[in-house]
CSV table of C-alpha atoms in Angstrom, one decimal:
chain,number,residue,atom,x,y,z
A,1013,MET,CA,17.4,22.4,3.8
A,1014,ALA,CA,14.4,23.0,5.3
A,1015,PHE,CA,12.6,23.0,2.4
A,1016,LEU,CA,14.1,20.0,1.2
A,1017,LYS,CA,12.9,18.6,4.1
A,1018,LYS,CA,9.2,20.0,3.7
A,1019,SER,CA,9.5,19.5,0.1
A,1020,SER,CA,10.7,15.3,0.4
A,1021,VAL,CA,7.4,15.2,2.7
A,1022,TYR,CA,5.5,15.8,-0.3
A,1023,LEU,CA,7.2,14.1,-2.5
A,1024,VAL,CA,6.8,11.5,-0.6
A,1025,LEU,CA,3.1,11.6,0.5
A,1026,GLY,CA,2.6,11.8,-3.5
A,1027,SER,CA,3.8,8.8,-4.7
A,1028,MET,CA,2.4,6.8,-1.6
A,1029,LEU,CA,-0.6,8.1,-2.4
A,1030,LEU,CA,0.1,7.6,-6.3
A,1031,PHE,CA,0.9,3.7,-5.1
A,1032,ILE,CA,-2.1,3.8,-3.0
A,1033,ILE,CA,-4.6,4.3,-5.6
A,1034,ALA,CA,-3.4,3.7,-8.8
A,1035,ALA,CA,-0.6,0.4,-8.3
A,1036,ASN,CA,-2.6,-2.4,-8.2
A,1037,TYR,CA,-4.0,-1.3,-11.7
A,1038,GLN,CA,-0.7,-2.1,-13.1
A,1039,ARG,CA,-1.2,-5.9,-12.4
A,1040,GLY,CA,1.4,-6.0,-10.2
A,1041,LEU,CA,-0.8,-7.5,-7.5
A,1042,PHE,CA,-1.4,-10.2,-9.8
A,1043,PHE,CA,2.0,-11.4,-10.3
A,1044,ASP,CA,1.5,-11.7,-13.6
A,1045,THR,CA,4.7,-9.6,-14.1
A,1046,ASP,CA,7.1,-7.7,-11.9
A,1047,LEU,CA,6.4,-4.0,-11.4
A,1048,TYR,CA,10.1,-2.7,-11.2
A,1049,GLY,CA,10.1,1.3,-11.9
A,1050,ILE,CA,7.9,1.4,-9.2
A,1051,GLU,CA,10.0,-0.6,-6.9
A,1052,LEU,CA,12.9,1.4,-8.5
A,1053,LEU,CA,11.0,4.6,-7.8
A,1054,ILE,CA,9.9,3.5,-4.1
A,1055,GLY,CA,13.3,2.9,-3.3
A,1056,MET,CA,14.9,6.0,-4.4
A,1057,ILE,CA,11.8,7.9,-2.7
A,1058,PHE,CA,12.5,6.0,0.7
A,1059,PHE,CA,16.6,6.6,0.3
A,1060,ILE,CA,16.4,10.1,0.1
A,1061,TYR,CA,13.7,11.1,2.5
A,1062,LEU,CA,15.6,8.7,4.9
A,1063,LEU,CA,18.6,11.2,4.3
A,1064,LEU,CA,16.8,14.2,4.3
A,1065,GLN,CA,14.5,13.4,7.7
A,1066,TYR,CA,18.1,11.9,9.2
A,1067,ASP,CA,17.2,13.7,12.8
A,1068,LYS,CA,14.2,11.3,13.3
A,1069,TRP,CA,16.4,8.2,12.6
A,1070,GLU,CA,16.6,8.0,16.5
A,1071,THR,CA,12.9,7.2,16.7
A,1072,LEU,CA,12.3,4.7,14.0
A,1073,LEU,CA,15.5,2.7,14.9
A,1074,THR,CA,13.7,2.3,18.2
A,1075,GLN,CA,11.0,0.6,17.2
A,1076,PRO,CA,11.0,-2.7,18.0
A,1077,TYR,CA,8.7,-3.7,14.8
A,1078,ILE,CA,10.9,-1.7,12.4
A,1079,TRP,CA,13.3,-4.5,13.1
A,1080,PHE,CA,10.9,-7.0,13.0
A,1081,LEU,CA,9.8,-6.3,9.9
A,1082,ALA,CA,13.2,-6.0,8.6
A,1083,VAL,CA,13.5,-9.5,9.2
A,1084,ILE,CA,11.1,-10.9,6.6
A,1085,PRO,CA,12.9,-9.2,3.7
A,1086,LEU,CA,16.2,-10.3,4.6
A,1087,LEU,CA,14.3,-14.3,4.9
A,1088,TYR,CA,13.0,-13.7,1.4
A,1089,PHE,CA,16.8,-12.7,0.0
A,1090,LEU,CA,18.3,-15.5,1.7
A,1091,MET,CA,15.9,-17.9,-0.1
A,1092,VAL,CA,16.8,-16.7,-3.1
A,1093,PHE,CA,20.3,-19.0,-2.9
A,1094,PHE,CA,18.3,-22.0,-2.2
A,1095,ALA,CA,15.1,-21.4,-4.3
A,1096,GLU,CA,14.2,-23.7,-7.1
A,1097,ASN,CA,13.1,-20.7,-9.1
A,1098,GLN,CA,15.3,-18.1,-8.4
A,1099,LEU,CA,14.1,-15.2,-10.4
A,1100,LEU,CA,10.6,-15.9,-8.6
A,1101,ALA,CA,12.2,-15.7,-5.6
A,1102,PHE,CA,14.4,-12.8,-6.0
A,1103,GLN,CA,11.0,-10.9,-7.4
A,1104,GLN,CA,9.2,-11.7,-4.1
A,1105,PHE,CA,12.1,-10.3,-2.3
A,1106,LEU,CA,11.7,-7.1,-4.4
A,1107,ARG,CA,8.1,-6.9,-3.5
A,1108,TRP,CA,8.7,-7.4,0.5
A,1109,VAL,CA,11.6,-4.8,0.5
A,1110,MET,CA,8.9,-2.6,-1.4
A,1111,ALA,CA,6.6,-3.2,1.3
A,1112,ALA,CA,8.9,-3.1,4.0
A,1113,GLN,CA,9.9,0.6,2.5
A,1114,LEU,CA,6.9,1.8,2.5
A,1115,PHE,CA,5.3,0.6,6.0
A,1116,ILE,CA,8.5,2.8,7.0
A,1117,LEU,CA,7.1,5.9,4.8
A,1118,ALA,CA,3.7,5.6,6.3
A,1119,PHE,CA,5.2,5.2,10.1
A,1120,MET,CA,7.4,8.5,9.6
A,1121,LEU,CA,4.4,10.0,7.6
A,1122,LYS,CA,2.3,9.8,10.5
A,1123,GLU,CA,4.1,11.9,12.6
A,1124,GLN,CA,3.3,15.0,10.4
A,1125,LYS,CA,-0.1,16.9,11.1
A,1126,TRP,CA,-2.4,15.7,7.9
A,1127,GLY,CA,-0.2,12.6,6.6
A,1128,LYS,CA,-1.9,10.0,8.3
A,1129,GLU,CA,-5.4,11.8,7.4
A,1130,ILE,CA,-4.4,11.8,3.8
A,1131,ILE,CA,-2.9,7.9,3.5
A,1132,CYS,CA,-6.5,7.0,5.4
A,1133,PHE,CA,-8.4,8.9,2.8
A,1134,ALA,CA,-6.2,7.2,0.1
A,1135,ILE,CA,-7.1,3.8,1.1
A,1136,LEU,CA,-10.4,4.8,1.5
A,1137,VAL,CA,-10.3,5.9,-1.9
A,1138,MET,CA,-8.7,2.7,-3.2
A,1139,GLY,CA,-11.2,0.7,-1.5
A,1140,VAL,CA,-14.4,2.3,-3.6
A,1141,TRP,CA,-12.8,2.7,-6.1
A,1142,THR,CA,-12.1,-0.9,-6.5
A,1143,SER,CA,-15.8,-1.8,-5.3
A,1144,ILE,CA,-16.7,0.1,-7.9
A,1145,PHE,CA,-14.4,-1.0,-10.5
A,1146,GLY,CA,-15.1,-4.8,-9.7
A,1147,TRP,CA,-19.0,-4.2,-10.4
A,1148,LEU,CA,-18.6,-2.7,-13.9
A,1149,GLY,CA,-16.1,-6.1,-14.5
A,1150,ALA,CA,-18.6,-7.8,-13.2
A,1151,TYR,CA,-21.5,-6.2,-15.9
A,1152,HIS,CA,-18.8,-6.4,-18.4
A,1153,LEU,CA,-18.5,-2.2,-18.7
A,1154,VAL,CA,-14.9,-2.5,-18.1
A,1155,ASP,CA,-12.3,-4.7,-20.0
A,1156,PHE,CA,-10.1,-6.1,-17.2
A,1157,LYS,CA,-8.3,-9.7,-17.0
A,1158,ASP,CA,-10.0,-11.6,-14.7
A,1159,ALA,CA,-12.1,-8.9,-13.4
A,1160,TYR,CA,-14.9,-10.8,-12.1
A,1161,LEU,CA,-14.1,-15.1,-11.4
A,1162,VAL,CA,-16.2,-17.7,-11.3
A,1163,TYR,CA,-19.1,-15.6,-10.4
A,1164,ARG,CA,-17.3,-13.7,-7.9
A,1165,ILE,CA,-15.7,-10.5,-7.9
A,1166,ALA,CA,-12.1,-10.0,-7.6
A,1167,SER,CA,-11.7,-6.2,-9.2
A,1168,VAL,CA,-8.1,-5.8,-10.5
A,1169,PHE,CA,-6.7,-8.5,-7.2
A,1170,GLN,CA,-5.3,-11.7,-8.3
A,1171,TYR,CA,-7.9,-13.4,-5.8
A,1172,PRO,CA,-11.8,-12.8,-5.5
A,1173,ASN,CA,-10.4,-13.5,-1.2
A,1174,THR,CA,-7.5,-11.3,-1.8
A,1175,PHE,CA,-10.6,-8.3,-2.9
A,1176,ALA,CA,-12.6,-9.6,0.2
A,1177,ALA,CA,-10.3,-9.3,3.1
A,1178,ILE,CA,-8.8,-6.0,1.7
A,1179,LEU,CA,-12.4,-4.4,1.7
A,1180,SER,CA,-13.3,-6.0,4.6
A,1181,ALA,CA,-10.0,-4.1,6.5
A,1182,ILE,CA,-11.5,-1.0,5.3
A,1183,LEU,CA,-14.7,-1.7,6.0
A,1184,ILE,CA,-13.6,-2.3,9.8
A,1185,GLY,CA,-11.2,1.3,9.8
A,1186,VAL,CA,-13.9,3.1,8.1
A,1187,LEU,CA,-16.7,1.6,10.7
A,1188,ILE,CA,-14.4,2.7,13.8
A,1189,ARG,CA,-13.1,6.0,12.5
A,1190,SER,CA,-16.6,6.5,11.9
A,1191,THR,CA,-17.7,6.4,15.7
A,1192,GLU,CA,-15.2,9.2,17.2
A,1193,GLN,CA,-16.6,12.4,17.5
A,1194,ASN,CA,-15.1,14.1,14.9
A,1195,TRP,CA,-17.8,15.1,12.0
A,1196,LYS,CA,-15.0,14.4,9.4
A,1197,TYR,CA,-14.5,10.7,10.2
A,1198,ALA,CA,-18.8,10.7,9.6
A,1199,LEU,CA,-18.9,11.2,6.4
A,1200,THR,CA,-16.4,8.6,5.7
A,1201,ALA,CA,-19.1,6.4,6.5
A,1202,PHE,CA,-20.8,6.8,3.7
A,1203,SER,CA,-19.0,4.2,1.8
A,1204,SER,CA,-18.9,1.3,4.4
A,1205,HIS,CA,-22.4,0.3,2.3
A,1206,LEU,CA,-20.6,0.0,-0.8
A,1207,LEU,CA,-17.8,-1.6,0.5
A,1208,PHE,CA,-20.3,-4.3,2.0
A,1209,ILE,CA,-22.3,-5.0,-0.3
């Protein structure tokens, strides 16, 4: 059982890294297609991890923001019955379920000694790579639909403003971490220049 619990941590961490770095290139954030396969995979990994980590349920269920987070998919589920476009409402529900599952998995992984560090690094890599990818799209060095919209870089996201908001959040995180007294965090500060540009 101990081996299964340890393996589940690696499985969850690997799947989250894959999602953070690669999922947006499948156009899931562009809303022209829904990633049912990824949503199903995240759901399966989520339930397997919860079953194997049953001793952490009490800690999880005492967090008020977990209950608040659960309300969002519930509201989207209720909207399925009243929406004019029920398919679109159901797709939104599935997206929010997946987002809630990823958030809960990240919360549970941060208790691991190195889980939080790896997730932060993956987010940084995603930000830097989408920045580079956006510049390549602006100069037509990669062929990617709407990577450059009306003289503004959108990279792999639906709107340039979405791209800017995500990069701003990553930039703020990098700048805050680079002020800590840890040489590893200072090394990540070089990425702030690219994110800012």
